[in-house]
XYZ file of C-alpha atoms in Angstrom:
269
model
C -20.629 -2.194 -10.092
C -17.972 -4.893 -10.231
C -18.985 -8.412 -11.163
C -17.194 -11.746 -11.398
C -18.298 -13.163 -14.702
C -17.075 -14.498 -18.017
C -19.495 -12.257 -19.934
C -18.454 -8.762 -20.968
C -20.864 -5.993 -19.895
C -22.808 -4.481 -22.761
C -21.166 -1.425 -24.291
C -22.756 1.874 -23.311
C -20.558 4.279 -25.265
C -19.970 6.250 -22.077
C -18.287 4.113 -19.430
C -15.327 1.963 -20.508
C -15.824 -1.742 -19.815
C -12.652 -3.067 -18.204
C -11.752 -6.711 -17.676
C -9.407 -7.017 -14.713
C -6.564 -9.493 -15.044
C -5.887 -10.050 -11.356
C -2.491 -11.893 -11.546
C -1.508 -14.921 -9.480
C 0.485 -13.060 -6.838
C -2.307 -10.576 -6.187
C -4.886 -13.361 -5.984
C -2.847 -15.585 -3.673
C -0.743 -13.188 -1.616
C -2.133 -9.649 -1.726
C -5.812 -9.475 -2.696
C -5.873 -5.925 -1.272
C -4.110 -4.856 -4.475
C -6.933 -6.325 -6.539
C -9.614 -4.543 -4.528
C -7.671 -1.265 -4.648
C -7.401 -1.644 -8.423
C -11.150 -2.212 -8.700
C -11.914 0.920 -6.698
C -9.467 3.030 -8.698
C -11.011 1.945 -11.983
C -14.556 2.445 -10.753
C -13.699 5.856 -9.284
C -12.370 6.755 -12.743
C -15.733 5.887 -14.304
C -15.115 2.348 -15.554
C -17.434 -0.638 -15.372
C -15.175 -3.412 -14.142
C -15.688 -7.144 -14.462
C -13.455 -10.011 -13.402
C -13.543 -13.076 -15.681
C -13.970 -16.101 -13.440
C -12.025 -18.502 -15.674
C -8.750 -16.554 -15.629
C -5.611 -18.183 -14.285
C -1.898 -17.452 -14.734
C -0.521 -15.430 -17.644
C 2.011 -18.213 -18.318
C 5.075 -16.186 -17.420
C 6.696 -18.755 -15.046
C 6.706 -21.455 -17.710
C 7.807 -19.017 -20.393
C 10.739 -17.790 -18.278
C 11.843 -21.398 -17.718
C 11.735 -22.409 -21.375
C 8.418 -24.285 -21.309
C 7.210 -22.539 -24.437
C 4.579 -25.124 -25.324
C 3.048 -24.871 -21.874
C 3.150 -21.077 -22.119
C 1.428 -21.229 -25.518
C -1.370 -23.302 -24.038
C -1.881 -20.786 -21.235
C -1.705 -17.886 -23.686
C -4.423 -19.376 -25.867
C -6.662 -19.809 -22.805
C -6.097 -16.205 -21.718
C -6.860 -14.938 -25.216
C -10.110 -16.920 -25.324
C -11.186 -15.495 -21.973
C -10.256 -11.850 -22.545
C -10.389 -11.206 -26.287
C -13.894 -9.714 -26.239
C -12.939 -7.150 -23.595
C -12.995 -3.471 -24.480
C -9.943 -3.007 -22.232
C -7.839 -5.398 -20.157
C -6.090 -3.819 -17.177
C -3.334 -5.510 -15.173
C -1.858 -4.292 -11.845
C 1.555 -5.657 -12.827
C 4.038 -4.524 -15.433
C 5.502 -7.993 -15.921
C 2.162 -9.753 -16.439
C 0.900 -6.947 -18.675
C 4.043 -7.219 -20.764
C 3.548 -10.961 -21.073
C 0.170 -10.344 -22.723
C 1.307 -7.343 -24.766
C 4.722 -8.429 -26.027
C 5.313 -12.121 -25.473
C 2.016 -13.675 -26.550
C 2.459 -12.403 -30.131
C 6.025 -13.773 -30.083
C 4.923 -17.174 -28.804
C 2.005 -17.805 -31.163
C 1.689 -18.266 -34.918
C -0.952 -17.834 -37.577
C -4.455 -16.883 -36.510
C -3.489 -17.111 -32.848
C -0.798 -14.487 -33.375
C -3.379 -12.178 -34.918
C -5.674 -12.749 -31.948
C -2.770 -12.142 -29.551
C -1.941 -8.842 -31.258
C -5.564 -7.752 -31.073
C -5.632 -8.497 -27.333
C -2.297 -6.748 -26.836
C -3.663 -3.567 -28.381
C -6.361 -3.428 -25.682
C -4.200 -4.442 -22.709
C -2.751 -1.909 -20.273
C -0.711 -1.806 -17.099
C -2.814 -0.133 -14.395
C -1.039 3.216 -13.967
C -0.572 3.611 -17.727
C -4.291 3.019 -18.249
C -5.313 5.473 -15.531
C -2.889 8.145 -16.694
C -2.613 7.734 -20.464
C -6.051 6.429 -21.415
C -8.359 7.925 -18.789
C -6.336 10.942 -17.676
C -7.486 10.043 -14.190
C -6.553 11.722 -10.930
C -7.251 9.604 -7.838
C -9.717 11.214 -5.413
C -8.060 13.075 -2.560
C -9.560 10.968 0.200
C -7.742 10.774 3.512
C -5.589 7.674 3.702
C -6.287 5.422 6.663
C -2.602 4.912 7.412
C -0.818 4.808 10.757
C 1.201 7.896 11.631
C 4.335 8.178 9.517
C 3.261 5.892 6.687
C 1.834 8.653 4.496
C 5.137 10.509 4.316
C 7.515 10.544 1.348
C 7.889 7.330 -0.618
C 10.597 5.974 -2.895
C 9.488 4.408 -6.178
C 10.995 1.222 -7.595
C 10.563 0.704 -11.336
C 9.973 -2.950 -12.166
C 12.083 -4.125 -15.074
C 9.309 -5.279 -17.416
C 7.088 -2.262 -16.816
C 9.971 0.154 -17.349
C 11.818 -1.462 -20.230
C 9.082 -3.260 -22.133
C 6.100 -0.972 -21.497
C 7.701 2.420 -20.899
C 5.929 2.837 -17.557
C 7.864 5.390 -15.558
C 6.251 8.805 -15.308
C 2.674 7.518 -15.002
C 2.844 6.189 -11.424
C 4.856 9.189 -10.288
C 2.349 11.574 -11.854
C -0.555 9.777 -10.197
C 1.132 9.702 -6.803
C 1.958 13.406 -7.032
C -1.676 14.108 -7.913
C -2.617 12.218 -4.771
C -0.403 14.581 -2.748
C 2.320 11.986 -2.112
C 5.950 13.062 -2.334
C 8.061 10.676 -4.415
C 11.786 10.603 -3.756
C 13.948 9.225 -6.526
C 16.416 6.401 -6.028
C 19.958 6.978 -7.250
C 19.612 3.913 -9.507
C 15.891 3.647 -10.225
C 16.376 1.595 -13.398
C 18.435 -1.185 -11.775
C 16.778 -4.559 -11.105
C 15.870 -5.407 -7.505
C 17.118 -8.984 -7.918
C 13.740 -10.721 -7.991
C 13.471 -11.425 -11.707
C 10.884 -14.177 -11.326
C 12.791 -17.457 -11.132
C 16.151 -15.636 -11.249
C 16.029 -15.195 -7.463
C 15.651 -18.972 -7.035
C 18.303 -19.920 -9.586
C 20.913 -17.378 -8.457
C 20.030 -16.565 -4.843
C 23.401 -15.083 -3.839
C 23.438 -12.594 -6.718
C 19.759 -11.836 -6.172
C 20.360 -11.103 -2.476
C 23.172 -8.663 -3.254
C 20.988 -6.864 -5.774
C 18.163 -6.653 -3.241
C 20.555 -5.265 -0.622
C 21.697 -2.568 -3.056
C 18.087 -1.607 -3.758
C 17.234 -1.475 -0.052
C 20.263 0.684 0.745
C 19.278 3.028 -2.062
C 15.749 3.325 -0.675
C 16.962 3.963 2.868
C 19.357 6.680 1.616
C 16.422 8.477 -0.007
C 14.945 9.139 3.431
C 11.593 7.661 2.442
C 9.804 5.378 4.856
C 8.001 3.347 2.196
C 9.156 1.718 -1.023
C 6.413 1.602 -3.657
C 6.261 -0.446 -6.850
C 3.809 -1.637 -9.467
C 4.886 -5.274 -9.370
C 4.025 -7.383 -6.361
C 6.826 -9.866 -7.036
C 9.438 -7.153 -6.498
C 7.714 -6.006 -3.317
C 7.402 -9.490 -1.807
C 11.056 -10.261 -2.517
C 12.317 -6.941 -1.171
C 10.074 -7.046 1.891
C 11.331 -10.509 2.726
C 14.941 -9.449 2.365
C 14.369 -6.300 4.424
C 12.784 -8.301 7.219
C 15.664 -10.777 7.311
C 18.260 -8.002 7.311
C 16.450 -5.725 9.779
C 15.938 -2.872 7.288
C 13.302 -0.405 8.519
C 11.229 0.105 5.383
C 7.570 -0.444 4.550
C 6.441 -1.812 1.183
C 3.242 -0.999 -0.715
C 1.851 -1.605 -4.186
C 1.154 1.654 -5.990
C -2.553 0.773 -6.315
C -2.892 0.710 -2.536
C -1.405 4.172 -2.098
C -3.435 5.647 -4.932
C -6.595 4.137 -3.497
C -5.686 5.459 -0.060
C -7.446 2.825 2.029
C -4.522 1.268 3.829
C -6.315 -0.934 6.320
C -4.041 -3.909 5.636
C -0.488 -3.918 6.968
C 2.315 -3.260 4.491
C 3.560 -6.119 2.331
C 5.350 -8.698 4.470
C 4.185 -7.315 7.820
C 1.736 -8.863 10.222
C -1.630 -10.367 9.462
C -4.930 -9.085 8.122
C -7.628 -8.141 10.572
């Protein structure tokens, strides 16, 4: 059973206790990803809880050079999550912030606490695949006709380069019976890059166009990724340019309950 609480469930020695770090974009723009993540973890035998006091990971300030502000956020996150058996994040970039950048930001005892938290923090597909060895249940996906065909997978920069997340989502999708078609340049940035897309919009748009053309050439109808920021940016660009692609977070496809429209399309309910 999932609970929203700041208290860690008591250890049982059988079911892993997982604290879900929701991320700002999931919370504000795509809560379906959070609920899909909860179901995936529970289906895999975890007891999931969602610390109420969590906020941002501090990445926006960190990326803009506000290191003191990022340190303050990092210390808050550590306080909230450091008793967790595992911390799971449905975002490669936010997970990497906790795993790699908190220890770089902090000194002394706080660095030690950051390293301890980092050792228990996982990106979602890496946790499911590498820690739990999970295979999502083969439930029928409630998708409109044509949306459960082949997909193309976009590797977010932080997940790929900083966490080594590449084969895990593909392995999980294949286990779910979903065909993954490879992009010709899967390791090239989509142009989002957090605040990069706001600071250099022309370059960002060209990079997004290249990624969209690559996805269309694959013949897949849906582009899938593990970072919502990439998906929101690409979906927005596709809509403006009239590119016929759908966009889904990998957690949604693995969960299989696709009641909500794809990212950037329509309204809920």
